[in-house]
PDB file of C-alpha atoms in Angstrom:
ATOM      1  CA  ARG A   1       0.000   0.000   0.000  1.00 48.00           C
ATOM      2  CA  ASP A   2       2.759   2.454   0.879  1.00 59.00           C
ATOM      3  CA  PHE A   3       4.372   1.829  -2.508  1.00 66.00           C
ATOM      4  CA  GLY A   4       1.174   2.044  -4.551  1.00 78.00           C
ATOM      5  CA  TYR A   5       1.002  -1.564  -5.773  1.00 83.00           C
ATOM      6  CA  SER A   6      -2.205  -3.583  -5.769  1.00 87.00           C
ATOM      7  CA  ALA A   7      -2.515  -6.841  -3.879  1.00 89.00           C
ATOM      8  CA  THR A   8      -2.533  -8.664  -7.229  1.00 92.00           C
ATOM      9  CA  ILE A   9       0.805  -7.179  -8.276  1.00 90.00           C
ATOM     10  CA  ILE A  10       2.330  -7.908  -4.867  1.00 89.00           C
ATOM     11  CA  GLY A  11       1.036 -11.483  -5.157  1.00 93.00           C
ATOM     12  CA  LEU A  12       2.598 -11.785  -8.611  1.00 94.00           C
ATOM     13  CA  TYR A  13       6.036 -10.806  -7.295  1.00 94.00           C
ATOM     14  CA  MET A  14       5.635 -13.128  -4.317  1.00 95.00           C
ATOM     15  CA  SER A  15       4.818 -15.927  -6.769  1.00 97.00           C
ATOM     16  CA  ILE A  16       7.928 -15.127  -8.787  1.00 96.00           C
ATOM     17  CA  ARG A  17       9.949 -15.276  -5.580  1.00 96.00           C
ATOM     18  CA  GLY A  18       8.385 -18.616  -4.649  1.00 96.00           C
ATOM     19  CA  PHE A  19       8.940 -20.073  -8.120  1.00 97.00           C
ATOM     20  CA  VAL A  20      12.608 -19.037  -8.128  1.00 96.00           C
ATOM     21  CA  SER A  21      13.025 -20.313  -4.584  1.00 95.00           C
ATOM     22  CA  MET A  22      11.801 -23.774  -5.559  1.00 95.00           C
ATOM     23  CA  THR A  23      13.448 -24.075  -8.966  1.00 94.00           C
ATOM     24  CA  PHE A  24      16.797 -22.787  -7.743  1.00 89.00           C
ATOM     25  CA  ARG A  25      17.093 -25.834  -5.512  1.00 91.00           C
ATOM     26  CA  PHE A  26      17.688 -27.972  -8.606  1.00 93.00           C
ATOM     27  CA  PHE A  27      21.022 -26.172  -9.023  1.00 92.00           C
ATOM     28  CA  MET A  28      21.998 -26.249  -5.367  1.00 91.00           C
ATOM     29  CA  GLY A  29      24.456 -29.130  -5.671  1.00 92.00           C
ATOM     30  CA  ARG A  30      26.490 -27.265  -8.273  1.00 94.00           C
ATOM     31  CA  LEU A  31      26.310 -24.035  -6.300  1.00 92.00           C
ATOM     32  CA  VAL A  32      27.468 -25.722  -3.094  1.00 94.00           C
ATOM     33  CA  ARG A  33      30.454 -27.182  -4.957  1.00 95.00           C
ATOM     34  CA  LEU A  34      31.154 -23.788  -6.535  1.00 95.00           C
ATOM     35  CA  ALA A  35      31.030 -22.073  -3.133  1.00 93.00           C
ATOM     36  CA  GLY A  36      33.359 -24.650  -1.601  1.00 92.00           C
ATOM     37  CA  GLY A  37      30.882 -26.405   0.668  1.00 91.00           C
ATOM     38  CA  THR A  38      27.561 -26.163   2.429  1.00 92.00           C
ATOM     39  CA  PHE A  39      28.533 -23.558   4.996  1.00 91.00           C
ATOM     40  CA  PRO A  40      30.055 -21.036   2.536  1.00 93.00           C
ATOM     41  CA  ALA A  41      27.003 -21.497   0.292  1.00 95.00           C
ATOM     42  CA  LEU A  42      24.757 -20.805   3.291  1.00 95.00           C
ATOM     43  CA  ILE A  43      26.670 -17.627   4.129  1.00 95.00           C
ATOM     44  CA  ALA A  44      26.441 -16.487   0.495  1.00 95.00           C
ATOM     45  CA  SER A  45      22.697 -17.181   0.417  1.00 96.00           C
ATOM     46  CA  LEU A  46      22.170 -15.156   3.596  1.00 96.00           C
ATOM     47  CA  PHE A  47      24.047 -12.196   2.108  1.00 97.00           C
ATOM     48  CA  ILE A  48      22.002 -12.501  -1.108  1.00 96.00           C
ATOM     49  CA  LEU A  49      18.810 -12.600   0.956  1.00 97.00           C
ATOM     50  CA  ALA A  50      19.905  -9.582   3.028  1.00 97.00           C
ATOM     51  CA  ALA A  51      20.605  -7.622  -0.164  1.00 97.00           C
ATOM     52  CA  GLY A  52      17.229  -8.562  -1.614  1.00 97.00           C
ATOM     53  CA  ILE A  53      15.248  -7.701   1.497  1.00 96.00           C
ATOM     54  CA  GLY A  54      17.170  -4.505   2.221  1.00 97.00           C
ATOM     55  CA  THR A  55      16.809  -3.121  -1.291  1.00 96.00           C
ATOM     56  CA  THR A  56      13.113  -3.939  -1.750  1.00 94.00           C
ATOM     57  CA  PRO A  57      11.851  -0.395  -1.069  1.00 93.00           C
ATOM     58  CA  PHE A  58      14.214   1.061  -3.664  1.00 94.00           C
ATOM     59  CA  CYS A  59      12.936  -1.117  -6.508  1.00 92.00           C
ATOM     60  CA  ARG A  60      10.620   0.680  -8.869  1.00 88.00           C
ATOM     61  CA  GLY A  61       9.216  -0.675 -12.088  1.00 89.00           C
ATOM     62  CA  ALA A  62       8.593  -4.196 -13.293  1.00 90.00           C
ATOM     63  CA  LEU A  63      12.206  -5.053 -14.149  1.00 94.00           C
ATOM     64  CA  MET A  64      13.641  -3.984 -10.788  1.00 95.00           C
ATOM     65  CA  LEU A  65      10.846  -5.650  -8.828  1.00 94.00           C
ATOM     66  CA  THR A  66      11.280  -8.873 -10.800  1.00 95.00           C
ATOM     67  CA  ALA A  67      15.057  -8.807 -10.235  1.00 96.00           C
ATOM     68  CA  ASN A  68      14.460  -8.221  -6.532  1.00 97.00           C
ATOM     69  CA  ALA A  69      11.956 -11.099  -6.345  1.00 96.00           C
ATOM     70  CA  VAL A  70      14.536 -13.339  -8.037  1.00 96.00           C
ATOM     71  CA  LEU A  71      17.252 -12.220  -5.605  1.00 96.00           C
ATOM     72  CA  VAL A  72      15.068 -12.928  -2.566  1.00 97.00           C
ATOM     73  CA  GLY A  73      13.951 -16.220  -4.135  1.00 96.00           C
ATOM     74  CA  ILE A  74      17.560 -17.331  -4.609  1.00 96.00           C
ATOM     75  CA  GLY A  75      18.444 -16.376  -1.050  1.00 96.00           C
ATOM     76  CA  LEU A  76      15.450 -18.144   0.487  1.00 94.00           C
ATOM     77  CA  GLY A  77      15.654 -21.108  -1.852  1.00 94.00           C
ATOM     78  CA  MET A  78      19.201 -21.785  -0.765  1.00 94.00           C
ATOM     79  CA  ALA A  79      19.215 -20.626   2.869  1.00 93.00           C
ATOM     80  CA  LEU A  80      16.424 -22.840   4.165  1.00 90.00           C
ATOM     81  CA  PRO A  81      17.691 -26.241   2.954  1.00 92.00           C
ATOM     82  CA  LEU A  82      21.344 -25.275   3.451  1.00 94.00           C
ATOM     83  CA  SER A  83      20.692 -24.348   7.070  1.00 92.00           C
ATOM     84  CA  MET A  84      19.224 -27.811   7.636  1.00 91.00           C
ATOM     85  CA  ALA A  85      22.197 -29.437   5.901  1.00 91.00           C
ATOM     86  CA  THR A  86      24.655 -27.325   7.898  1.00 89.00           C
ATOM     87  CA  VAL A  87      23.020 -28.282  11.200  1.00 90.00           C
ATOM     88  CA  SER A  88      22.964 -31.928  10.165  1.00 88.00           C
ATOM     89  CA  GLU A  89      26.606 -31.929   9.041  1.00 87.00           C
ATOM     90  CA  GLY A  90      27.767 -30.041  12.119  1.00 86.00           C
ATOM     91  CA  THR A  91      26.312 -32.365  14.753  1.00 89.00           C
ATOM     92  CA  ASN A  92      26.975 -35.899  15.917  1.00 92.00           C
ATOM     93  CA  ARG A  93      24.555 -38.505  14.664  1.00 91.00           C
ATOM     94  CA  GLU A  94      23.033 -39.022  18.127  1.00 93.00           C
ATOM     95  CA  ASP A  95      22.503 -35.249  18.616  1.00 92.00           C
ATOM     96  CA  ARG A  96      21.074 -34.570  15.167  1.00 92.00           C
ATOM     97  CA  GLY A  97      17.398 -34.785  16.164  1.00 92.00           C
ATOM     98  CA  VAL A  98      17.861 -32.343  19.041  1.00 94.00           C
ATOM     99  CA  ALA A  99      19.857 -29.968  16.833  1.00 93.00           C
ATOM    100  CA  MET A 100      17.187 -30.017  14.118  1.00 93.00           C
ATOM    101  CA  GLY A 101      14.536 -29.445  16.790  1.00 94.00           C
ATOM    102  CA  ILE A 102      16.426 -26.421  18.093  1.00 94.00           C
ATOM    103  CA  ARG A 103      16.775 -25.092  14.526  1.00 91.00           C
ATOM    104  CA  LEU A 104      13.054 -25.534  13.913  1.00 92.00           C
ATOM    105  CA  THR A 105      12.191 -23.928  17.264  1.00 95.00           C
ATOM    106  CA  GLY A 106      14.329 -20.925  16.375  1.00 92.00           C
ATOM    107  CA  ASN A 107      12.639 -20.773  12.992  1.00 91.00           C
ATOM    108  CA  ARG A 108       9.161 -20.807  14.543  1.00 94.00           C
ATOM    109  CA  LEU A 109      10.185 -18.245  17.152  1.00 95.00           C
ATOM    110  CA  ALA A 110      11.339 -15.927  14.366  1.00 93.00           C
ATOM    111  CA  GLN A 111       8.021 -16.474  12.563  1.00 94.00           C
ATOM    112  CA  LEU A 112       6.273 -15.397  15.759  1.00 95.00           C
ATOM    113  CA  ILE A 113       8.423 -12.367  16.568  1.00 96.00           C
ATOM    114  CA  ASN A 114       9.216 -10.954  13.110  1.00 94.00           C
ATOM    115  CA  PRO A 115       5.716  -9.735  12.191  1.00 95.00           C
ATOM    116  CA  VAL A 116       5.353  -7.900  15.492  1.00 96.00           C
ATOM    117  CA  PHE A 117       8.872  -6.478  15.397  1.00 96.00           C
ATOM    118  CA  PHE A 118       8.887  -5.359  11.774  1.00 96.00           C
ATOM    119  CA  GLY A 119       5.235  -4.303  11.974  1.00 95.00           C
ATOM    120  CA  THR A 120       6.195  -1.979  14.823  1.00 96.00           C
ATOM    121  CA  ILE A 121       9.030  -0.552  12.728  1.00 97.00           C
ATOM    122  CA  ALA A 122       6.654  -0.099   9.776  1.00 95.00           C
ATOM    123  CA  GLN A 123       4.074   1.586  11.979  1.00 96.00           C
ATOM    124  CA  GLY A 124       6.590   3.981  13.475  1.00 96.00           C
ATOM    125  CA  PHE A 125       8.901   4.660  10.545  1.00 96.00           C
ATOM    126  CA  GLY A 126       7.120   3.416   7.412  1.00 94.00           C
ATOM    127  CA  LEU A 127       7.096   0.221   5.404  1.00 91.00           C
ATOM    128  CA  ALA A 128      10.402   0.984   3.682  1.00 94.00           C
ATOM    129  CA  ALA A 129      12.174   1.173   7.048  1.00 96.00           C
ATOM    130  CA  SER A 130      11.035  -2.331   7.956  1.00 96.00           C
ATOM    131  CA  PHE A 131      12.590  -3.772   4.783  1.00 96.00           C
ATOM    132  CA  VAL A 132      15.813  -1.799   5.126  1.00 97.00           C
ATOM    133  CA  SER A 133      16.175  -2.665   8.802  1.00 97.00           C
ATOM    134  CA  GLY A 134      15.453  -6.331   8.050  1.00 96.00           C
ATOM    135  CA  GLY A 135      18.192  -6.393   5.418  1.00 97.00           C
ATOM    136  CA  ILE A 136      20.638  -4.636   7.725  1.00 97.00           C
ATOM    137  CA  MET A 137      19.837  -6.980  10.607  1.00 96.00           C
ATOM    138  CA  LEU A 138      20.275 -10.080   8.439  1.00 96.00           C
ATOM    139  CA  PHE A 139      23.539  -8.736   7.017  1.00 96.00           C
ATOM    140  CA  GLY A 140      24.728  -7.731  10.489  1.00 96.00           C
ATOM    141  CA  SER A 141      23.928 -11.140  11.973  1.00 94.00           C
ATOM    142  CA  THR A 142      25.539 -13.033   9.079  1.00 95.00           C
ATOM    143  CA  LEU A 143      28.817 -11.111   9.210  1.00 94.00           C
ATOM    144  CA  PRO A 144      29.931 -12.465  12.624  1.00 92.00           C
ATOM    145  CA  ILE A 145      29.074 -15.993  11.481  1.00 90.00           C
ATOM    146  CA  LEU A 146      31.324 -15.470   8.458  1.00 90.00           C
ATOM    147  CA  PHE A 147      34.172 -14.230  10.660  1.00 90.00           C
ATOM    148  CA  TRP A 148      33.689 -17.138  13.076  1.00 87.00           C
ATOM    149  CA  TRP A 149      33.758 -19.644  10.196  1.00 84.00           C
ATOM    150  CA  ARG A 150      36.902 -18.105   8.722  1.00 85.00           C
ATOM    151  CA  GLY A 151      38.574 -18.248  12.142  1.00 84.00           C
ATOM    152  CA  GLU A 152      37.592 -21.898  12.567  1.00 81.00           C
ATOM    153  CA  LYS A 153      38.891 -22.702   9.110  1.00 78.00           C
ATOM    154  CA  HIS A 154      42.186 -20.968   9.918  1.00 77.00           C
ATOM    155  CA  ARG A 155      42.522 -22.752  13.283  1.00 75.00           C
ATOM    156  CA  ARG A 156      41.893 -26.139  11.669  1.00 77.00           C
ATOM    157  CA  ARG A 157      44.549 -25.473   9.036  1.00 79.00           C
ATOM    158  CA  GLU A 158      47.028 -24.711  11.793  1.00 76.00           C
ATOM    159  CA  GLY A 159      45.995 -27.787  13.752  1.00 71.00           C
ATOM    160  CA  ARG A 160      44.461 -25.861  16.692  1.00 61.00           C
ATOM    161  CA  PHE A 161      41.009 -27.004  17.762  1.00 52.00           C
TER     162      PHE A 161
END
């Protein structure tokens, strides 16, 4: 509403995002190999998603909105299954069920809190601010994970655990 698009047009772009999200998974194996593993691919997908969410309010016109829907679709299409794979790969076999349960609990908690949190931002500062702040928060929370992973990789190369 704040951007002047009808519900039908918004639904169209959400459908494009969903279609890309699902079809992109067919290429995930190649992309994981290209990125150098599951975890680097997950980090890349989170940065792609942050860019897509954060730039949403700045997209005007059909081409930009379609490109943005594709960007968000790629990020979501990769991040969700890669996060499950990362949790699975990073835990012992006997702890895998608990780890997946914790991941799913965190996911559901975010689904509960995000609408209230970003709705409050939208109410106070406008719809654009909720998208920009969401992108910044996702970028800001992914960056420390990247630095942690690089440090772990470096420590393992040096033989320090």
